[in-house]
Amino acid sequence: MQNQSHAIALNGHDLTPAAVAAIAREDRPIALAPEALARMAAARQVIERALDSGVPVYGLTTGLGARVGHRLPREALAEFSRLTLRGRGHAMGAPLPREAVRATMAVRLNGLLLGGAGAAPGVAESLCGLLNAGLTPVVPSIGSIGAGDLCLLAHLGLAMIGEGEIELDGTVLPAAEALRQAGLTPLELGPKDGLAICNASSASAGIGALALHDVAQVWTQVNIAAALSYEGFRANVSTLDDRLVRLRPQPGQIETAAAMRDFLQGGALLEPGASRRLQDPVSLRCVPQVHGALHAALAFAEPVLAAEINGDSSNPAVLPGDGEVLSNGNFHTPLLAVAFDTIAQACAQVAHLGLARLSKLLLERMTGLPANLSRHDATRSGFAPLLKPAESLVAEITFLAQPVRGGLSLSADGVEDHMTHAPQAAQKLLKIAELLRLLIAAELLVAAQAVELRGEIRLGARMRRVQDLVCGLVAPLDDDRSLSQDIARIEAELLSTGKLGREVA
């Protein structure tokens, strides 16, 4: 069911990861800017003039890939658009999640509105119609090497013309039937329209937009969890001193320290002499440095992604002002893959630090609190066994954080000879964010217990709100119980929804 809140206007220029997430996950409706449709119409006139001129144009009047030397008769061009989709709808494996497909559709739609693909305005209107009707093409997840997501996006195009499959209200139907039930008609393709739909990097960028949106939230959430651990541990806050982090001002660490001070503001921990130790373990002492690395990685990636979701990766590209259609390499995504892998590496560092922090909270000799944060004798385990699944989470994150690495491609008789694997980098980064939320949920649970066991300590307003949110969802651990549902509840209600950041940051 579509969210009836105000529509998100797309014009090709100012799409954000937050807007992609709203379209993908909340089914926010879309409106197309009239000036963007006019831009598409102007670009389409350039395509028509190119057809009239008889000048060879790649993918318009010639074959694709290794068949670029083959000229196509004008009467075959509309059918060639359909064959372009049919000949590339070869993706394999489990379908992409609904949110990933909708994010891909939103990014491709925004790119079409720039006009460089030369598609008819009706192509954008058709794609917008599917999104607004809640129709999600079934797109297998394996099929792109990052040199344009052709074999994934071909499945979008097939659904638009009434072929392939579409999910509607949780049921997978033949595309033609799903369109009929939604009151939509299959798209009639003209020359180049098929290539315009599928020759782009919209899956890499769309899934990547979801990942960056989630990781940006994770950065705030992991700082909040670390601040609550500071309170439970009674950590030394000198590490957050602005004078100290500016002595070696690595990107991100100044912002992280400032965020941590804000979260702790108003609490007794910031007062002189409140800390228990002269020097804490690295997992507490180096939060600004490690979490700051993630902040810096996000700052590096954000303009890279913005250029992708608000840029034109079409090949060939129409230049309406000059009346030209030119071949180019803007479909290629090496920097996108590097950006996603950079964030993934920073996430792994954050995960290891969080695991170490969690472990320190369980050590009586470190905290002065009961061992394993349990009030009972050795017949009770307390939180000690939680370390094993936490270590497993970190192992999963570390594995996923390995770079995808570009390499040699064998496609198109050696013409298309390089691949970036950007979509794989995007998909694993989205999974890393999910796993990190579980680790953060575990730290919040343990840190809240430590704060409870401290008794009468004065928390600032933000940390008091965090403590109340966590303890309002799950009871303190008095006797041993399964913690799986507790962690799942914190993740689902406070982290996945972004509630923790909205109410505390």
Short mmCIF file of C-alpha atoms in Angstrom, two decimals, residues 18-402:
data_model
loop_
_atom_site.label_atom_id
_atom_site.label_comp_id
_atom_site.label_asym_id
_atom_site.label_seq_id
_atom_site.Cartn_x
_atom_site.Cartn_y
_atom_site.Cartn_z
CA ALA A 18 17.33 9.72 2.10
CA ALA A 19 14.88 10.28 -0.76
CA VAL A 20 15.92 6.99 -2.40
CA ALA A 21 15.30 5.23 0.92
CA ALA A 22 11.87 6.86 1.27
CA ILE A 23 10.86 5.78 -2.23
CA ALA A 24 12.28 2.28 -1.79
CA ARG A 25 11.11 1.50 1.74
CA GLU A 26 8.14 3.76 2.42
CA ASP A 27 6.59 3.72 -1.07
CA ARG A 28 6.63 7.49 -1.19
CA PRO A 29 4.92 8.65 -4.41
CA ILE A 30 6.92 10.38 -7.14
CA ALA A 31 6.11 13.42 -9.24
CA LEU A 32 8.04 14.21 -12.43
CA ALA A 33 9.19 17.79 -12.90
CA PRO A 34 7.69 19.28 -16.10
CA GLU A 35 11.01 20.87 -17.04
CA ALA A 36 12.67 17.46 -16.85
CA LEU A 37 10.14 15.93 -19.23
CA ALA A 38 10.69 18.90 -21.55
CA ARG A 39 14.43 18.21 -21.36
CA MET A 40 13.80 14.61 -22.38
CA ALA A 41 11.64 15.75 -25.28
CA ALA A 42 14.40 18.09 -26.51
CA ALA A 43 16.96 15.30 -26.31
CA ARG A 44 14.61 12.99 -28.16
CA GLN A 45 14.51 15.45 -31.05
CA VAL A 46 18.29 15.09 -31.33
CA ILE A 47 17.79 11.33 -31.67
CA GLU A 48 15.22 11.85 -34.40
CA ARG A 49 17.54 14.19 -36.28
CA ALA A 50 20.37 11.66 -35.98
CA LEU A 51 18.11 9.04 -37.52
CA ASP A 52 17.25 11.37 -40.38
CA SER A 53 20.90 12.24 -41.00
CA GLY A 54 22.03 8.67 -41.55
CA VAL A 55 25.16 9.24 -39.44
CA PRO A 56 26.12 6.06 -37.55
CA VAL A 57 25.28 6.28 -33.83
CA TYR A 58 26.31 3.48 -31.47
CA GLY A 59 23.34 1.54 -30.14
CA LEU A 60 20.91 3.58 -32.21
CA THR A 61 21.72 2.68 -35.78
CA THR A 62 24.43 0.10 -35.04
CA GLY A 63 24.65 -3.14 -33.14
CA LEU A 64 25.99 -3.30 -29.60
CA GLY A 65 29.30 -4.44 -28.13
CA ALA A 66 31.31 -6.48 -30.60
CA ARG A 67 28.61 -5.91 -33.25
CA VAL A 68 29.15 -2.15 -33.37
CA GLY A 69 30.22 -2.42 -37.00
CA HIS A 70 26.81 -3.70 -38.14
CA ARG A 71 24.41 -1.03 -39.45
CA LEU A 72 20.70 -1.42 -38.70
CA PRO A 73 17.87 -0.39 -41.03
CA ARG A 74 15.52 2.26 -39.62
CA GLU A 75 12.48 0.01 -39.85
CA ALA A 76 14.19 -2.47 -37.48
CA LEU A 77 15.05 0.00 -34.71
CA ALA A 78 11.92 -0.27 -32.55
CA GLU A 79 12.18 -4.05 -32.62
CA PHE A 80 15.91 -3.70 -31.86
CA SER A 81 14.95 -1.87 -28.64
CA ARG A 82 12.84 -4.84 -27.58
CA LEU A 83 15.57 -7.28 -28.58
CA THR A 84 18.11 -5.24 -26.61
CA LEU A 85 16.13 -6.00 -23.45
CA ARG A 86 15.35 -9.60 -24.32
CA GLY A 87 18.96 -10.24 -25.27
CA ARG A 88 20.24 -8.98 -21.91
CA GLY A 89 17.65 -10.20 -19.42
CA HIS A 90 19.96 -12.99 -18.28
CA ALA A 91 20.56 -12.18 -14.59
CA MET A 92 20.60 -15.18 -12.28
CA GLY A 93 20.13 -16.16 -8.65
CA ALA A 94 17.70 -15.08 -5.97
CA PRO A 95 15.71 -11.93 -6.73
CA LEU A 96 16.91 -8.64 -5.36
CA PRO A 97 14.87 -7.47 -2.36
CA ARG A 98 11.92 -5.23 -3.16
CA GLU A 99 13.63 -2.17 -1.65
CA ALA A 100 16.73 -2.73 -3.78
CA VAL A 101 14.68 -2.91 -6.98
CA ARG A 102 12.68 0.19 -6.09
CA ALA A 103 15.89 2.07 -5.30
CA THR A 104 17.28 0.99 -8.66
CA MET A 105 14.11 2.17 -10.41
CA ALA A 106 14.21 5.55 -8.67
CA VAL A 107 17.82 6.16 -9.67
CA ARG A 108 17.26 5.06 -13.26
CA LEU A 109 14.20 7.29 -13.50
CA ASN A 110 16.15 10.27 -12.18
CA GLY A 111 18.91 9.61 -14.71
CA LEU A 112 16.48 9.40 -17.62
CA LEU A 113 15.11 12.83 -16.68
CA LEU A 114 18.50 14.39 -17.49
CA GLY A 115 17.87 13.61 -21.16
CA GLY A 116 21.27 12.19 -22.00
CA ALA A 117 19.86 8.73 -22.70
CA GLY A 118 17.68 10.15 -25.46
CA ALA A 119 14.67 8.15 -24.31
CA ALA A 120 11.16 9.29 -25.11
CA PRO A 121 9.41 11.01 -22.15
CA GLY A 122 6.96 8.12 -22.08
CA VAL A 123 9.75 5.83 -20.82
CA ALA A 124 10.13 7.95 -17.67
CA GLU A 125 6.37 8.16 -17.25
CA SER A 126 6.10 4.38 -17.51
CA LEU A 127 8.79 3.79 -14.91
CA CYS A 128 7.19 6.37 -12.62
CA GLY A 129 3.84 4.62 -13.07
CA LEU A 130 5.26 1.30 -11.90
CA LEU A 131 6.79 2.89 -8.80
CA ASN A 132 3.64 4.77 -7.86
CA ALA A 133 1.47 1.69 -8.38
CA GLY A 134 3.71 -0.43 -6.15
CA LEU A 135 4.70 -2.74 -9.01
CA THR A 136 8.18 -4.21 -8.50
CA PRO A 137 9.84 -6.08 -11.36
CA VAL A 138 11.49 -9.35 -10.37
CA VAL A 139 15.22 -8.79 -10.89
CA PRO A 140 17.66 -11.64 -10.21
CA SER A 141 20.54 -10.44 -8.09
CA ILE A 142 23.55 -11.74 -10.06
CA GLY A 143 24.36 -10.29 -13.44
CA SER A 144 26.32 -7.04 -13.33
CA ILE A 145 30.08 -6.53 -13.33
CA GLY A 146 29.85 -2.77 -12.76
CA ALA A 147 30.43 -1.76 -16.38
CA GLY A 148 26.83 -0.61 -16.53
CA ASP A 149 24.19 -2.83 -14.94
CA LEU A 150 22.77 -3.97 -18.27
CA CYS A 151 21.69 -7.50 -17.41
CA LEU A 152 19.96 -6.37 -14.21
CA LEU A 153 18.25 -3.33 -15.71
CA ALA A 154 17.09 -5.35 -18.70
CA HIS A 155 14.67 -7.07 -16.32
CA LEU A 156 13.18 -3.66 -15.46
CA GLY A 157 12.70 -2.95 -19.13
CA LEU A 158 11.12 -6.33 -19.81
CA ALA A 159 8.60 -5.71 -17.05
CA MET A 160 7.81 -2.28 -18.47
CA ILE A 161 6.93 -3.80 -21.86
CA GLY A 162 4.81 -6.54 -20.30
CA GLU A 163 7.35 -9.33 -20.28
CA GLY A 164 9.11 -10.99 -17.36
CA GLU A 165 7.55 -10.94 -13.88
CA ILE A 166 6.31 -8.30 -11.44
CA GLU A 167 5.60 -8.51 -7.72
CA LEU A 168 2.32 -6.86 -6.73
CA ASP A 169 1.05 -6.89 -3.14
CA GLY A 170 3.36 -9.77 -2.27
CA THR A 171 2.38 -11.95 -5.24
CA VAL A 172 4.59 -12.56 -8.27
CA LEU A 173 2.63 -12.32 -11.52
CA PRO A 174 3.42 -12.32 -15.23
CA ALA A 175 4.28 -8.72 -16.01
CA ALA A 176 1.41 -8.23 -18.43
CA GLU A 177 -1.12 -9.41 -15.83
CA ALA A 178 0.36 -7.22 -13.08
CA LEU A 179 0.20 -4.18 -15.36
CA ARG A 180 -3.41 -4.99 -16.24
CA GLN A 181 -4.42 -5.33 -12.59
CA ALA A 182 -2.80 -1.97 -11.83
CA GLY A 183 -4.55 -0.29 -14.73
CA LEU A 184 -1.32 0.29 -16.66
CA THR A 185 -0.48 -0.51 -20.26
CA PRO A 186 2.79 -2.03 -21.49
CA LEU A 187 5.32 0.50 -22.77
CA GLU A 188 5.77 0.76 -26.53
CA LEU A 189 9.46 1.15 -27.24
CA GLY A 190 10.92 3.37 -29.90
CA PRO A 191 14.46 3.54 -31.29
CA LYS A 192 17.13 3.50 -28.52
CA ASP A 193 14.55 3.25 -25.72
CA GLY A 194 15.61 -0.29 -24.78
CA LEU A 195 19.25 0.69 -24.50
CA ALA A 196 18.30 3.85 -22.58
CA ILE A 197 16.59 1.76 -19.92
CA CYS A 198 19.32 -0.80 -19.35
CA ASN A 199 22.63 0.89 -20.21
CA ALA A 200 23.28 2.60 -16.86
CA SER A 201 24.67 1.94 -13.39
CA SER A 202 21.40 2.44 -11.54
CA ALA A 203 21.45 -0.84 -9.59
CA SER A 204 24.93 -0.14 -8.23
CA ALA A 205 23.98 3.43 -7.36
CA GLY A 206 20.48 2.67 -6.05
CA ILE A 207 21.55 -0.11 -3.72
CA GLY A 208 24.57 1.99 -2.78
CA ALA A 209 22.28 4.89 -1.87
CA LEU A 210 20.42 2.63 0.57
CA ALA A 211 23.74 1.47 2.01
CA LEU A 212 25.09 5.00 2.49
CA HIS A 213 21.81 6.10 4.08
CA ASP A 214 22.05 3.20 6.53
CA VAL A 215 25.74 3.60 7.31
CA ALA A 216 25.29 7.32 7.97
CA GLN A 217 22.67 6.35 10.56
CA VAL A 218 25.00 3.68 11.94
CA TRP A 219 27.72 6.30 12.53
CA THR A 220 25.35 8.24 14.80
CA GLN A 221 24.04 5.07 16.45
CA VAL A 222 27.45 3.61 17.22
CA ASN A 223 28.53 6.91 18.78
CA ILE A 224 25.43 6.80 21.00
CA ALA A 225 26.19 3.21 22.02
CA ALA A 226 29.81 4.11 22.76
CA ALA A 227 28.68 7.07 24.87
CA LEU A 228 26.42 4.77 26.92
CA SER A 229 29.38 2.41 27.34
CA TYR A 230 31.42 5.39 28.57
CA GLU A 231 28.75 5.94 31.23
CA GLY A 232 28.62 2.29 32.26
CA PHE A 233 32.41 1.97 32.33
CA ARG A 234 32.90 5.45 33.84
CA ALA A 235 35.48 6.09 31.14
CA ASN A 236 38.06 8.84 31.01
CA VAL A 237 36.61 11.55 28.77
CA SER A 238 39.91 13.37 28.20
CA THR A 239 40.09 11.48 24.90
CA LEU A 240 37.13 13.58 23.71
CA ASP A 241 38.80 16.91 24.54
CA ASP A 242 38.65 19.15 21.48
CA ARG A 243 42.17 20.44 22.17
CA LEU A 244 43.55 16.92 22.00
CA VAL A 245 41.76 15.70 18.86
CA ARG A 246 42.95 18.86 17.09
CA LEU A 247 46.58 18.05 17.83
CA ARG A 248 46.46 15.52 15.00
CA PRO A 249 43.30 16.54 13.13
CA GLN A 250 42.61 13.44 11.09
CA PRO A 251 39.39 13.80 9.07
CA GLY A 252 36.36 12.70 11.07
CA GLN A 253 37.84 12.52 14.54
CA ILE A 254 37.00 16.12 15.48
CA GLU A 255 33.38 15.58 14.45
CA THR A 256 33.18 12.27 16.32
CA ALA A 257 34.59 13.70 19.53
CA ALA A 258 32.16 16.62 19.32
CA ALA A 259 29.23 14.24 18.83
CA MET A 260 30.31 12.16 21.81
CA ARG A 261 30.62 15.25 24.03
CA ASP A 262 27.14 16.32 22.96
CA PHE A 263 25.69 12.94 23.88
CA LEU A 264 27.34 13.04 27.30
CA GLN A 265 26.51 16.69 27.97
CA GLY A 266 24.89 17.37 31.32
CA GLY A 267 26.10 14.15 32.91
CA ALA A 268 28.46 13.81 35.84
CA LEU A 269 30.99 11.95 33.72
CA LEU A 270 32.18 15.20 32.14
CA GLU A 271 33.00 16.69 35.54
CA PRO A 272 36.64 16.68 36.76
CA GLY A 273 37.55 13.52 38.62
CA ALA A 274 34.51 11.52 37.52
CA SER A 275 36.52 8.98 35.52
CA ARG A 276 37.71 5.86 37.34
CA ARG A 277 40.95 5.25 35.43
CA LEU A 278 43.83 7.39 34.28
CA GLN A 279 43.96 5.62 30.91
CA ASP A 280 41.30 3.35 29.44
CA PRO A 281 41.57 0.51 26.93
CA VAL A 282 41.93 1.55 23.29
CA SER A 283 38.33 0.52 22.56
CA LEU A 284 37.19 3.43 24.76
CA ARG A 285 40.14 5.77 24.37
CA CYS A 286 40.21 5.74 20.55
CA VAL A 287 36.55 6.11 19.68
CA PRO A 288 37.16 9.50 17.99
CA GLN A 289 39.90 8.01 15.83
CA VAL A 290 38.13 4.80 14.76
CA HIS A 291 34.60 6.14 14.46
CA GLY A 292 36.15 9.21 12.86
CA ALA A 293 37.55 7.01 10.10
CA LEU A 294 34.00 5.96 9.24
CA HIS A 295 32.88 9.59 9.20
CA ALA A 296 35.74 10.41 6.82
CA ALA A 297 34.92 7.43 4.58
CA LEU A 298 31.31 8.60 4.34
CA ALA A 299 32.45 12.12 3.53
CA PHE A 300 34.60 10.71 0.72
CA ALA A 301 31.76 8.59 -0.66
CA GLU A 302 28.91 11.09 -0.49
CA PRO A 303 29.93 13.25 -3.50
CA VAL A 304 30.84 10.11 -5.44
CA LEU A 305 27.34 8.73 -4.96
CA ALA A 306 25.70 12.12 -5.54
CA ALA A 307 27.39 12.35 -8.94
CA GLU A 308 26.09 8.88 -9.77
CA ILE A 309 22.44 9.29 -8.74
CA ASN A 310 22.22 12.80 -10.20
CA GLY A 311 24.44 12.26 -13.20
CA ASP A 312 23.99 10.74 -16.63
CA SER A 313 25.76 7.45 -17.24
CA SER A 314 24.23 6.89 -20.67
CA ASN A 315 26.35 5.63 -23.55
CA PRO A 316 26.01 7.03 -26.11
CA ALA A 317 24.93 10.33 -24.56
CA VAL A 318 22.82 13.03 -26.15
CA LEU A 319 24.09 16.61 -25.95
CA PRO A 320 20.92 18.56 -26.81
CA GLY A 321 22.62 21.95 -26.88
CA ASP A 322 25.12 20.77 -29.47
CA GLY A 323 22.82 18.40 -31.32
CA GLU A 324 25.27 15.54 -30.95
CA VAL A 325 25.14 11.93 -29.77
CA LEU A 326 28.56 10.74 -28.61
CA SER A 327 30.06 7.53 -27.24
CA ASN A 328 31.67 7.79 -23.81
CA GLY A 329 32.75 5.86 -20.69
CA ASN A 330 30.42 7.36 -18.07
CA PHE A 331 28.74 3.98 -17.55
CA HIS A 332 31.88 2.74 -15.77
CA THR A 333 31.93 2.77 -11.95
CA PRO A 334 35.44 2.34 -10.51
CA LEU A 335 35.20 5.20 -8.02
CA LEU A 336 31.82 3.97 -6.81
CA ALA A 337 33.32 0.56 -6.04
CA VAL A 338 36.32 2.15 -4.31
CA ALA A 339 34.04 4.39 -2.23
CA PHE A 340 31.84 1.49 -1.08
CA ASP A 341 34.87 -0.64 -0.23
CA THR A 342 36.42 2.25 1.71
CA ILE A 343 33.31 2.55 3.86
CA ALA A 344 33.22 -1.22 4.33
CA GLN A 345 36.80 -1.22 5.62
CA ALA A 346 35.97 1.58 8.05
CA CYS A 347 32.88 -0.33 9.21
CA ALA A 348 35.04 -3.36 10.00
CA GLN A 349 37.31 -1.18 12.15
CA VAL A 350 34.26 0.18 13.99
CA ALA A 351 32.91 -3.35 14.50
CA HIS A 352 36.14 -4.62 16.04
CA LEU A 353 36.27 -1.63 18.37
CA GLY A 354 32.66 -2.18 19.44
CA LEU A 355 33.31 -5.85 20.17
CA ALA A 356 36.32 -4.92 22.32
CA ARG A 357 34.26 -2.31 24.19
CA LEU A 358 31.50 -4.82 24.84
CA SER A 359 34.00 -7.34 26.20
CA LYS A 360 35.54 -4.81 28.57
CA LEU A 361 32.16 -4.07 30.14
CA LEU A 362 31.98 -7.72 31.26
CA LEU A 363 35.32 -7.71 33.11
CA GLU A 364 35.06 -7.10 36.84
CA ARG A 365 38.71 -6.09 37.07
CA MET A 366 38.12 -3.41 34.43
CA THR A 367 34.78 -2.01 35.55
CA GLY A 368 34.51 -2.72 39.26
CA LEU A 369 31.06 -4.12 38.48
CA PRO A 370 29.95 -7.74 38.99
CA ALA A 371 31.55 -10.18 36.57
CA ASN A 372 29.60 -10.53 33.31
CA LEU A 373 27.25 -7.84 34.69
CA SER A 374 25.31 -10.48 36.61
CA ARG A 375 24.07 -9.95 40.17
CA HIS A 376 24.16 -13.70 40.80
CA ASP A 377 26.84 -16.25 41.63
CA ALA A 378 28.71 -18.51 39.21
CA THR A 379 25.56 -20.55 38.47
CA ARG A 380 24.50 -17.70 36.18
CA SER A 381 26.28 -16.76 32.96
CA GLY A 382 25.16 -13.16 32.69
CA PHE A 383 26.24 -11.60 29.39
CA ALA A 384 29.40 -13.70 28.95
CA PRO A 385 28.04 -16.07 26.26
CA LEU A 386 26.86 -13.04 24.25
CA LEU A 387 30.48 -12.50 23.23
CA LYS A 388 30.37 -15.55 20.95
CA PRO A 389 27.56 -14.35 18.64
CA ALA A 390 29.08 -10.85 18.82
CA GLU A 391 32.40 -12.26 17.64
CA SER A 392 30.55 -14.11 14.90
CA LEU A 393 28.95 -10.85 13.77
CA VAL A 394 32.35 -9.19 13.58
CA ALA A 395 33.74 -12.12 11.61
CA GLU A 396 30.90 -11.77 9.10
CA ILE A 397 31.50 -8.02 8.81
CA THR A 398 35.24 -8.53 8.37
CA PHE A 399 34.65 -11.07 5.61
CA LEU A 400 32.20 -8.80 3.79
CA ALA A 401 34.58 -5.85 4.09
CA GLN A 402 37.17 -7.48 1.82
#
